[in-house]
Coordinates of C-alpha atoms in Angstrom, one line a residue:
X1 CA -1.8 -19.7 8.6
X2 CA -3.7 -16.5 8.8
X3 CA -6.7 -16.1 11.3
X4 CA -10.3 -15.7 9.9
X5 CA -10.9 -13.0 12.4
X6 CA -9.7 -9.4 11.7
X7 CA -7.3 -8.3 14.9
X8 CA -8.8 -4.6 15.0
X9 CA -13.1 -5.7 15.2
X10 CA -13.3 -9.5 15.8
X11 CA -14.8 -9.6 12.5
X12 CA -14.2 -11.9 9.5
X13 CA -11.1 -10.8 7.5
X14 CA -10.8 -10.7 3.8
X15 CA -9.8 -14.0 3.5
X16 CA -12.3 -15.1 5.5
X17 CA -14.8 -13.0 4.2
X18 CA -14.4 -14.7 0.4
X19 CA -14.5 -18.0 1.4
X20 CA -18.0 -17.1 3.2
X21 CA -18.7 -15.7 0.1
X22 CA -18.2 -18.1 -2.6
X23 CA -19.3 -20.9 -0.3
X24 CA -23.3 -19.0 0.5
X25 CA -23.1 -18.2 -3.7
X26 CA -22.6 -21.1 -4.6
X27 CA -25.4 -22.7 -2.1
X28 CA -27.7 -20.2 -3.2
X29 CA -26.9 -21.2 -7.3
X30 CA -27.5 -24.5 -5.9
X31 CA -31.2 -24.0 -4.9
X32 CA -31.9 -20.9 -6.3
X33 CA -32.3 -18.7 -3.5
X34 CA -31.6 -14.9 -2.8
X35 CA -28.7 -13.5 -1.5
X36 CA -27.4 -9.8 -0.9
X37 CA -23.9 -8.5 -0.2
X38 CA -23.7 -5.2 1.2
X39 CA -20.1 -3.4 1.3
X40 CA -19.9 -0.1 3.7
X41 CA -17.5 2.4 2.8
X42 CA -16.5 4.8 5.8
X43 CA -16.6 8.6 4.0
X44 CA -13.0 10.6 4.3
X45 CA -11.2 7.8 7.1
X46 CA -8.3 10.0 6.1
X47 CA -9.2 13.3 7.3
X48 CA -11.2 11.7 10.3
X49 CA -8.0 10.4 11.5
X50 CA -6.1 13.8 10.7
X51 CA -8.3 15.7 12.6
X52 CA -9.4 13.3 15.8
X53 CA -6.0 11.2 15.9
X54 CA -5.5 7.6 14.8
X55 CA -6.6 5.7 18.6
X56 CA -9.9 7.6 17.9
X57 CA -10.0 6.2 13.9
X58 CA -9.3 2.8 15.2
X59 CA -11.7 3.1 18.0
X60 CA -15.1 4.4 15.4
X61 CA -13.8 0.6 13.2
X62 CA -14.2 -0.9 16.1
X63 CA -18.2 0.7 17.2
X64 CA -18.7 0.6 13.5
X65 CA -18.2 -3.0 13.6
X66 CA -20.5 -3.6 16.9
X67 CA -23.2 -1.9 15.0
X68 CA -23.2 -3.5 11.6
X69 CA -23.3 -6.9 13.5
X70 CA -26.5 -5.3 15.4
X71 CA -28.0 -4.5 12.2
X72 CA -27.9 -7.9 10.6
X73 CA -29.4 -11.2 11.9
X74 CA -27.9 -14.2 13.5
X75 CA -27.4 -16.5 10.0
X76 CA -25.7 -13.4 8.7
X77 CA -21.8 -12.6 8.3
X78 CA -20.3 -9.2 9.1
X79 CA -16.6 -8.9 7.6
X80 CA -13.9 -6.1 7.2
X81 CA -12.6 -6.0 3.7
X82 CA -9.9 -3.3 3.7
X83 CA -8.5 -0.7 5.8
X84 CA -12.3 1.3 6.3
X85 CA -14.2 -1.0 4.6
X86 CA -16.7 -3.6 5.2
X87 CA -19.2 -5.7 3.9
X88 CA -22.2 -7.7 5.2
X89 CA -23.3 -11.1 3.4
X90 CA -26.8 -11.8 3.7
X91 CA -27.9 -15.5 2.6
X92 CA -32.1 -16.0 2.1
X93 CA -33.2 -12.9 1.4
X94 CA -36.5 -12.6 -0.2
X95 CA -35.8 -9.5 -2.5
X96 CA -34.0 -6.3 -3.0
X97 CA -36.5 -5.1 -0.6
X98 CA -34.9 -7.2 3.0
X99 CA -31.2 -6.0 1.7
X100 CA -32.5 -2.1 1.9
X101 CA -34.1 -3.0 5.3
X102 CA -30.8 -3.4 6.8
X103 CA -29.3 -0.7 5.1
X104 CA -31.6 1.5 7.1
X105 CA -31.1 -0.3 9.8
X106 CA -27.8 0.2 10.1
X107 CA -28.2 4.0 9.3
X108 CA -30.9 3.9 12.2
X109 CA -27.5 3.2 14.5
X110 CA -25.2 5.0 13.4
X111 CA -27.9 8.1 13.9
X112 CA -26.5 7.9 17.1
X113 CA -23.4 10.0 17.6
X114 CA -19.8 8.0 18.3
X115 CA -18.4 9.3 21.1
X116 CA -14.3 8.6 22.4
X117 CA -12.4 10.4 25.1
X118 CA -13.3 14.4 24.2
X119 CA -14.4 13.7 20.5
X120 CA -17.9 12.4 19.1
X121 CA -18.9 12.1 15.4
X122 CA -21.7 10.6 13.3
X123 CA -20.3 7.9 11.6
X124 CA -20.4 9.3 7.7
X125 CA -20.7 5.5 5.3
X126 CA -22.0 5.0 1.6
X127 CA -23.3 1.7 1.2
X128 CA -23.2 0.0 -2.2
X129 CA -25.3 -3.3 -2.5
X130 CA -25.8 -6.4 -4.7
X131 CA -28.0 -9.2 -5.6
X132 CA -27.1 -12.8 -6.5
X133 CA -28.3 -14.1 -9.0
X134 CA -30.4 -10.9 -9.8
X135 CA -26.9 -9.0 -10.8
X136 CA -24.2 -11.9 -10.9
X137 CA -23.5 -15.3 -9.8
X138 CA -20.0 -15.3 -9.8
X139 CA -18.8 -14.0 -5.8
X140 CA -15.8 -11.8 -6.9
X141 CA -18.0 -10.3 -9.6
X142 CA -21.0 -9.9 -7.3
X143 CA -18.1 -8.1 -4.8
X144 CA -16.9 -5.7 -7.6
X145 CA -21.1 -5.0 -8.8
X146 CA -21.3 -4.0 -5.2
X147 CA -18.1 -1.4 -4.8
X148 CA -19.2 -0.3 -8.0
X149 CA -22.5 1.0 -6.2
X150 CA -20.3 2.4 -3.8
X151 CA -18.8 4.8 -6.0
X152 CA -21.9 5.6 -7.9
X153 CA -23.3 6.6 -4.4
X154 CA -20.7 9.0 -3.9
X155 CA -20.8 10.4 -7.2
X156 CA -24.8 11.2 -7.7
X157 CA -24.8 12.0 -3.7
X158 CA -26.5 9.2 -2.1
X159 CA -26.3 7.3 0.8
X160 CA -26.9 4.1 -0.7
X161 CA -26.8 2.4 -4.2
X162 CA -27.9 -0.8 -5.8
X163 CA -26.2 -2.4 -8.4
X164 CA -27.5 -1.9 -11.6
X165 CA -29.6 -4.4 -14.0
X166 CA -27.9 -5.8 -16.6
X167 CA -25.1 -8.5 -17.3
X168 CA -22.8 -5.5 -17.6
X169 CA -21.5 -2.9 -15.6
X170 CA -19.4 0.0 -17.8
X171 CA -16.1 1.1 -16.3
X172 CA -15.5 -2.6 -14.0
X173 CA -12.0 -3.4 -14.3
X174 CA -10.4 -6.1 -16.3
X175 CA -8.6 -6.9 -13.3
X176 CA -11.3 -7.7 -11.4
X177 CA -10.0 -11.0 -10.2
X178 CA -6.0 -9.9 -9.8
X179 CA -7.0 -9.6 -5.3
X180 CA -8.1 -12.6 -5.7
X181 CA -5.0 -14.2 -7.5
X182 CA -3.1 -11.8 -5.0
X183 CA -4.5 -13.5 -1.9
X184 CA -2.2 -16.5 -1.2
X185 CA 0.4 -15.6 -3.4
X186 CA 2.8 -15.3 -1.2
X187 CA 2.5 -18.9 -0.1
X188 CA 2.7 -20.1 -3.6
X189 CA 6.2 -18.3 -3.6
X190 CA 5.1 -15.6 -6.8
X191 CA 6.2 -12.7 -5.1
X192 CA 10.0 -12.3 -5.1
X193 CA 12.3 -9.0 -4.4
X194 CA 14.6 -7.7 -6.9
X195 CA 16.7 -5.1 -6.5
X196 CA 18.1 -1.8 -8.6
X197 CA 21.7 -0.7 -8.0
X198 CA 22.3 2.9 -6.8
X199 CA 25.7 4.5 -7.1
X200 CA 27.9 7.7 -5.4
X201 CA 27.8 9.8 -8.5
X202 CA 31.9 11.3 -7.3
X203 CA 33.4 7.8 -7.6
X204 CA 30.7 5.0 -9.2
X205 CA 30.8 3.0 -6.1
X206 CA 28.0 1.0 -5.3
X207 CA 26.4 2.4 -2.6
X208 CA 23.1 0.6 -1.7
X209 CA 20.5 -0.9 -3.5
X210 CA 16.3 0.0 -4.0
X211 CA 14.2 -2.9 -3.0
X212 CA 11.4 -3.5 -5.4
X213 CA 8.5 -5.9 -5.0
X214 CA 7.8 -8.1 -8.3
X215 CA 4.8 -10.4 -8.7
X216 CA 4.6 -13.4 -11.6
X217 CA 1.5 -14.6 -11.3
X218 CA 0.6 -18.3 -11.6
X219 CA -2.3 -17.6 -14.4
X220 CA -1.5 -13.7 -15.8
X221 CA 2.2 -13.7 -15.4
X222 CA 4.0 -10.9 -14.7
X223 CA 1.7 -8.2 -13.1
X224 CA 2.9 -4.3 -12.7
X225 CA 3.5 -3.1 -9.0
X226 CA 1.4 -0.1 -10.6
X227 CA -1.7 -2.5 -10.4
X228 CA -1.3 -4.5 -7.8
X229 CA 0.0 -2.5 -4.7
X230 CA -3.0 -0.2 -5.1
X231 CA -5.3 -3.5 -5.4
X232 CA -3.3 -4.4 -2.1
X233 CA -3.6 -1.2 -0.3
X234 CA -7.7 -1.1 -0.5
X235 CA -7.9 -4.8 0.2
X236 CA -5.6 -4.6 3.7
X237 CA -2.9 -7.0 2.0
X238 CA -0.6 -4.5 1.6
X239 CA 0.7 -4.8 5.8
X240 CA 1.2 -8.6 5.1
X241 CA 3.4 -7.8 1.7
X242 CA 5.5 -5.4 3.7
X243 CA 5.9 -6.7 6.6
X244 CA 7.3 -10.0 4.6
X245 CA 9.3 -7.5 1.9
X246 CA 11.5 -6.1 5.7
X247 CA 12.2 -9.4 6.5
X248 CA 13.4 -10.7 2.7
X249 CA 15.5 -7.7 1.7
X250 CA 17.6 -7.7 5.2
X251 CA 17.4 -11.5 5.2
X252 CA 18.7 -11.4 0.9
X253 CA 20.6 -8.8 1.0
X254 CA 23.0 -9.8 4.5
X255 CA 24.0 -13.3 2.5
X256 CA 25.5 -10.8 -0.4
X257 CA 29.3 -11.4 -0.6
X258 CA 31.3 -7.6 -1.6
X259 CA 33.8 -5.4 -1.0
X260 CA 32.5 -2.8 -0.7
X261 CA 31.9 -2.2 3.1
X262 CA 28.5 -0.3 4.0
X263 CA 25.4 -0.8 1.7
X264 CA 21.9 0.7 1.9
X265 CA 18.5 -1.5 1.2
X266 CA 15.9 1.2 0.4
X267 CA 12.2 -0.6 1.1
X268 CA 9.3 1.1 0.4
X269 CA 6.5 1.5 3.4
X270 CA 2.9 2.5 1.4
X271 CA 1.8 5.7 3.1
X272 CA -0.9 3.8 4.7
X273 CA 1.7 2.2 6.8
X274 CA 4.2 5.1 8.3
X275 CA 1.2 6.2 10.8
X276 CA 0.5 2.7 12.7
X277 CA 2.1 2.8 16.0
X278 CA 3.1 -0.5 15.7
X279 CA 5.4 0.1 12.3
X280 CA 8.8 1.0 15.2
X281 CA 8.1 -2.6 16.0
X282 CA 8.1 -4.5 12.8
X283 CA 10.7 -2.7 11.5
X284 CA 12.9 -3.3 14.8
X285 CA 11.5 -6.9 14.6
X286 CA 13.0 -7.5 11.1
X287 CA 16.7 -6.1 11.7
X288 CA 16.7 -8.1 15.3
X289 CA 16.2 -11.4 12.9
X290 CA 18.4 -10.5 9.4
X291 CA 20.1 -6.8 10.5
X292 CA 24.0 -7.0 9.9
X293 CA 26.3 -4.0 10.7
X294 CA 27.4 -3.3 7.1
X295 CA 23.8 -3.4 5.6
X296 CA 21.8 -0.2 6.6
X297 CA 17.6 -0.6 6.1
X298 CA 16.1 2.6 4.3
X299 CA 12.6 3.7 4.2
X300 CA 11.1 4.9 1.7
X301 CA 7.7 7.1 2.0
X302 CA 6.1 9.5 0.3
X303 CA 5.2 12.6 0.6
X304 CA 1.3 11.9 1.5
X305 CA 2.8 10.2 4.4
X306 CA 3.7 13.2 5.8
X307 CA 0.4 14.5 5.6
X308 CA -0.2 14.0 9.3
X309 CA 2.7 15.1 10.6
X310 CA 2.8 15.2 13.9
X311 CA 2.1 11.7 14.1
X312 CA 3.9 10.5 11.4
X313 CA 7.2 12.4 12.7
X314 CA 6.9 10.4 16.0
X315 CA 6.6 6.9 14.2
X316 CA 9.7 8.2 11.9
X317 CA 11.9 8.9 14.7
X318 CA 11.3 6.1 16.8
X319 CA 12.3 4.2 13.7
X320 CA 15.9 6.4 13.1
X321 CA 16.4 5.7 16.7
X322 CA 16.6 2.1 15.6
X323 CA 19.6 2.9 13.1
X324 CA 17.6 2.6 9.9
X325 CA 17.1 5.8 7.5
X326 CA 14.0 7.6 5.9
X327 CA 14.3 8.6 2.4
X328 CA 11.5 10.6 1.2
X329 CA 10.3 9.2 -2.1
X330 CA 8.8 10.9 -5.7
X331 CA 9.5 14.3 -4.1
X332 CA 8.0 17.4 -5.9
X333 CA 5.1 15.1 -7.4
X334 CA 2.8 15.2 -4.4
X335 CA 2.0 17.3 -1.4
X336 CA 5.1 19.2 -1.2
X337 CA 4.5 21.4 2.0
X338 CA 7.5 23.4 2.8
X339 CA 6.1 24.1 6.2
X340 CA 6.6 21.2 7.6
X341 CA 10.0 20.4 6.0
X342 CA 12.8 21.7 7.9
X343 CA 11.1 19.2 10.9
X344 CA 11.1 16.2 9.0
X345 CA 12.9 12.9 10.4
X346 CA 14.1 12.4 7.1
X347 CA 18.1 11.6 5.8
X348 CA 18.0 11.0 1.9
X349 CA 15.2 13.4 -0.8
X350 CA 14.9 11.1 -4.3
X351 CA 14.3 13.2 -7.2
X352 CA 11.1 11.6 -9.0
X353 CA 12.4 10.1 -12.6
X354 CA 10.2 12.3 -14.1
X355 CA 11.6 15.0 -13.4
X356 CA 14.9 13.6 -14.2
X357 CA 14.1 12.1 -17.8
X358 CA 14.2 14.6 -20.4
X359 CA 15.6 17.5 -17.6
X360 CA 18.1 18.2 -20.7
X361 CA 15.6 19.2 -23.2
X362 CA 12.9 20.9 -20.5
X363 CA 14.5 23.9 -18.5
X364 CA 11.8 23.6 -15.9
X365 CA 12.6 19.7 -15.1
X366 CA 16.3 20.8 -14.7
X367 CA 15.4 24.1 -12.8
X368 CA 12.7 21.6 -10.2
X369 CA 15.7 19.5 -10.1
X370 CA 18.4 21.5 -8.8
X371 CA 15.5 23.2 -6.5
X372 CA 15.2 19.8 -4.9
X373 CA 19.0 18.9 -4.3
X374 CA 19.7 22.5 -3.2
X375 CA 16.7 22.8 -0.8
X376 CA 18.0 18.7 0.8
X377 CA 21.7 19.9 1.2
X378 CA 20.5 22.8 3.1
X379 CA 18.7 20.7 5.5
X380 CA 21.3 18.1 5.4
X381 CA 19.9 15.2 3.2
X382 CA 21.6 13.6 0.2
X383 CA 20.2 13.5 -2.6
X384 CA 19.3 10.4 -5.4
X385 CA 18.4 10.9 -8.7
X386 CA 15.9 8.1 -10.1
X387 CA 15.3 7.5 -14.0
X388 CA 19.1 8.1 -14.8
X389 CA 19.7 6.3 -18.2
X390 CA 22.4 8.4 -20.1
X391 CA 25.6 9.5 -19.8
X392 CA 24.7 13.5 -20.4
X393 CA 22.1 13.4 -18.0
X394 CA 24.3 12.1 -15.5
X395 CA 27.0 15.0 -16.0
X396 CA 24.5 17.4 -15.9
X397 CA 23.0 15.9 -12.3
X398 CA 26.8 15.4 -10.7
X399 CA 27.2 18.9 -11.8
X400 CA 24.0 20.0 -9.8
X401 CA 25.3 18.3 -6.9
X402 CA 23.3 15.5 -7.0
X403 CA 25.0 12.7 -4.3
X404 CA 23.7 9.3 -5.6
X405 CA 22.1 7.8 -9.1
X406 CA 19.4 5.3 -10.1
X407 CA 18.7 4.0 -13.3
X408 CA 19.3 2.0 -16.3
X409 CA 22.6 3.1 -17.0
X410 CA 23.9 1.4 -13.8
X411 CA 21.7 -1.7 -13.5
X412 CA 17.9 -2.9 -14.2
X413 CA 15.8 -4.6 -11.1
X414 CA 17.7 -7.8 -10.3
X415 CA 17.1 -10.6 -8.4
X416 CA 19.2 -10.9 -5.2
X417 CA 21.8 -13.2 -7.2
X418 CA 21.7 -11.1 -9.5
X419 CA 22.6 -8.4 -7.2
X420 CA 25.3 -10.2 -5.7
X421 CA 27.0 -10.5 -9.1
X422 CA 26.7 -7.3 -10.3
X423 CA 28.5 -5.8 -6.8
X424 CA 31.3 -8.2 -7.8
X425 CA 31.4 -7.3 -11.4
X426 CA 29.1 -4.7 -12.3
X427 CA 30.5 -2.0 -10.8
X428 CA 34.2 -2.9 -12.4
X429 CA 33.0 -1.8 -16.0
X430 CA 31.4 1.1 -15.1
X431 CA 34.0 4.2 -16.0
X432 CA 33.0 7.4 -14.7
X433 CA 31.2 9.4 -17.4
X434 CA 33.2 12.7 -18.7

C-alpha cells in the first residue's frame, strides 16, 4: 500500500492527489459550488539540474512545495503530480477571480530568490488553471483542461493561463484517462514482462534476452509502451514500474531451465531514472533478492541519459561495480556527443532498428551502421543489432562485425514461459544463415 504523502515534499502524491480530487468534484457537483485546480509546472527542471546539480533540483521541490502551501489556505490541498510538477485544489471558490488571487500569490513568493549552498535562483513556473463546473465536471478532464493551460502559457509566453470556454478543448488527447487506468495496474496484475531473444551472430547461441514491459488493460486492452511509459514518466509512475520490472525479470528469468550457461536480461531504466542517487541501490536491492551467477542484469539507457554526465557516469559505475552491465540504447538517434564517449561506463552500443531496417536498400543506414559497430569495438563494447528480420540483412550485419542480433527472425516478445521454451527449442531450428 502506497503512502498518500510524496517522500521528497510531504505533499499529497498522485494518487493521493486524485482521490482529493474526484472526491471535492464530486461534492462541489453535489451543491453546486465553485472549485479551481491549479497545476504548476517548474520551467527547464532539466537544465536547472544540469547546471546547479541534482541535491540543489531536489532541494528548490522541496521550497517550492513550502511556498505553494503558503500561498493557499487551510481547507486547501497542495499535491505533487509528476517529477516537477504540482497542482493546488481549491474547493469554495467564488469565481475565476479567488483562483488568480493565489496565482499571484504564489508568484509574490517565489519573487524571492531560492537560495542552497553557493547557488540561488528565482524559481521559473507556468501555471495553467481550471474551473469546475465552469470548464468540466469530470476531475481527470478538469486535470487535463488545466495542463492544457499549461502548455498554452508556454507557447503565447505567459505566466499563467486559464482554461478556455467551451465543452471542447482542440488537441486533448484521446488518452486522456489511460494514467488513470495506469494507476493501480500493477495490483490488478495487467502489467506483465515479456521477453525478445538475442543471439551471438558467429554461432546462433542464445545469448541473453531484452526485457520488455507489456500492459493489457482491464477496459482498452492492449496498450503500446509508446503511450504509456511517456504517460508514466510525467505522472512519476514510471520509478514504481521499474523498480517492480528489476525485481520480475531477475526473479522470471532465474527459474528458466537451459543449457546454455550465462544469459543477459537487458531492462530498460527511462533516462529520468539513471541520475537518482539512489538507482545503485535498487538495482543492488533486486539482484540481492532474485540475482543468480549465470543470469547477468543489463541496463539499458539512452543516450539523453548521458546528458549530465558527470553525474550520470558516477551512478553508472557504482552500478558495474555491482556486476550488472550498461548497454547504451537507440544509439545514433539522439544526442550523440562524441566528447563524452570514450569516458562512458558503458559495455554493449545497440544499433537503433531503424537504422538497421532497410540498411540494404539505403547506403547511408548501412554506412551509420558500420560507423556504430566500428566506433564500440574501438572502445571495447559489443555491439547488438535491433530490428533484424531477414536473412540478408543478417549476413550483411555479421559481415560488419556486428556481435549480437535482435529481431523477428529469432523470436517475437515472449512471456517468460514462453522464453523458457524457446531456449529449449528455439534455438535448435535456427541454422546459421549463408
Amino acid at each position: 500500500m502506497s503512502t498518500p504523502e510524496d517522500e521528497l515534499t510531504g505533499l499529497h502524491n498522485r494518487r493521493s492527489f486524485l482521490s482529493l480530487l474526484r472526491r471535492h468534484i464530486a461534492y462541489a457537483n453535489d451543491r453546486q459550488n465553485n472549485l479551481a485546480l491549479i497545476v504548476v509546472d517548474v520551467d527547464g527542471f532539466a537544465r536547472i539540474n544540469g547546471a546547479h546539480g541534482y541535491g540543489f533540483g531536489d532541494a528548490l521541490l522541496q521550497h517550492l512545495a513550502e511556498q505553494l502551501g503558503a500561498a493557499v489556505r487551510k481547507y486547501d490541498y497542495a499535491a505533487r503530480i509528476g517529477s516537477d510538477r504540482f497542482a493546488l485544489i481549491l474547493p469554495r471558490v467564488m469565481n475565476a477571480g479567488h483562483a488568480e488571487l493565489a496565482v499571484q500569490k504564489l508568484y509574490r513568493l517565489l519573487d524571492v530568490p531560492f537560495r542552497s549552498g553557493e547557488h540561488q535562483l528565482r524559481i521559473p513556473v507556468t501555471v495553467g488553471v481550471a474551473l469546475c463546473p465552469a470548464h468540466a465536471t469530470h476531475p481527470e478532464y478538469l486535470l487535463r483542461l488545466a495542463e492544457k493551460a499549461v502548455d498554452t502559457a508556454r507557447v503565447t509566453g505567459q505566466r499563467c493561463a486559464f482554461a478556455p470556454d467551451g465543452p471542447q478543448v482542440e488537441g486533448l488527447s484521446e488518452f486522456w484517462d489511460i494514467e488513470i487506468e495506469l494507476d493501480g495496474a500493477l495490483e490488478r496484475g495487467e502489467i506483465v514482462m515479456h521477453y525478445q531473444p538475442q543471439v551471438r551472430m558467429s554461432d546462433m547461441r542464445p545469448v541473453g534476452a531484452e526485457a520488455l514491459m507489456r500492459w493489457n488493460s482491464r477496459s482498452r486492452g492492449p496498450v503500446s509502451p509508446d503511450v504509456f511509459i511517456p504517460i508514466a514518466e510525467r505522472t512519476g509512475q514510471i520509478k514504481q514500474l521499474t523498480v517492480w520490472a528489476l525485481n520480475t525479470v531477475l526473479r522470471q528469468s532465474s527459474n528458466w531451465k537451459h543449457d546454455w550457461g550465462e544469459l543477459s536480461v537487458a531492462v530498460n531504466i527511462p533516462a529520468g531514472l539513471v541520475a537518482q542517487d539512489d538507482l545503485p541501490d535498487l538495482v543492488e536491492n533486486a539482484m540481492k533478492l532474485w540475482g543468480r551467477k549465470d543470469i547477468r542484469l543489463m541496463l539499458e539507457i539512452t543516450e539523453r541519459s548521458l546528458m549530465d554526465s558527470k553525474h550520470s557516469f558516477e551512478i553508472l559505475s557504482r552500478i558495474r561495480e555491482l556486476g550488472a552491465k550498461v548497454s547504451i540504447d537507440d544509439f545514433g538517434t539522439g544526442y550523440s556527443c562524441l566528447a563524452y564517449f570514450k569516458n562512458t561506463p558503458a559495455d554493449e552500443l545497440k544499433v537503433d532498428r531503424s537504422f538497421v531496417i532497410g540498411l540494404l536498400t539505403d547506403q547511408a543506414k548501412g554506412h551509420i551502421s558500420n560507423l556504430i559497430i566500428d566506433l564500440a569495438h574501438r572502445f571495447g563494447m559489443s555491439v547488438v543489432a535491433e530490428g533484424v528480420e531477414d536473412d540478408a540483412t543478417f549476413q550483411a550485419l555479421r559481415a560488419s562485425g556486428c556481435d549480437i542480433a535482435q529481431g523477428y527472425l529469432f523470436g517475437k516478445a515472449l512471456p517468460s514461459d514462453a522464453m523458457e521454451r524457446w531456449l529449449n527449442e528455439g534455438p535448435r531450428r535456427i541454422a546459421i544463415p549463408r
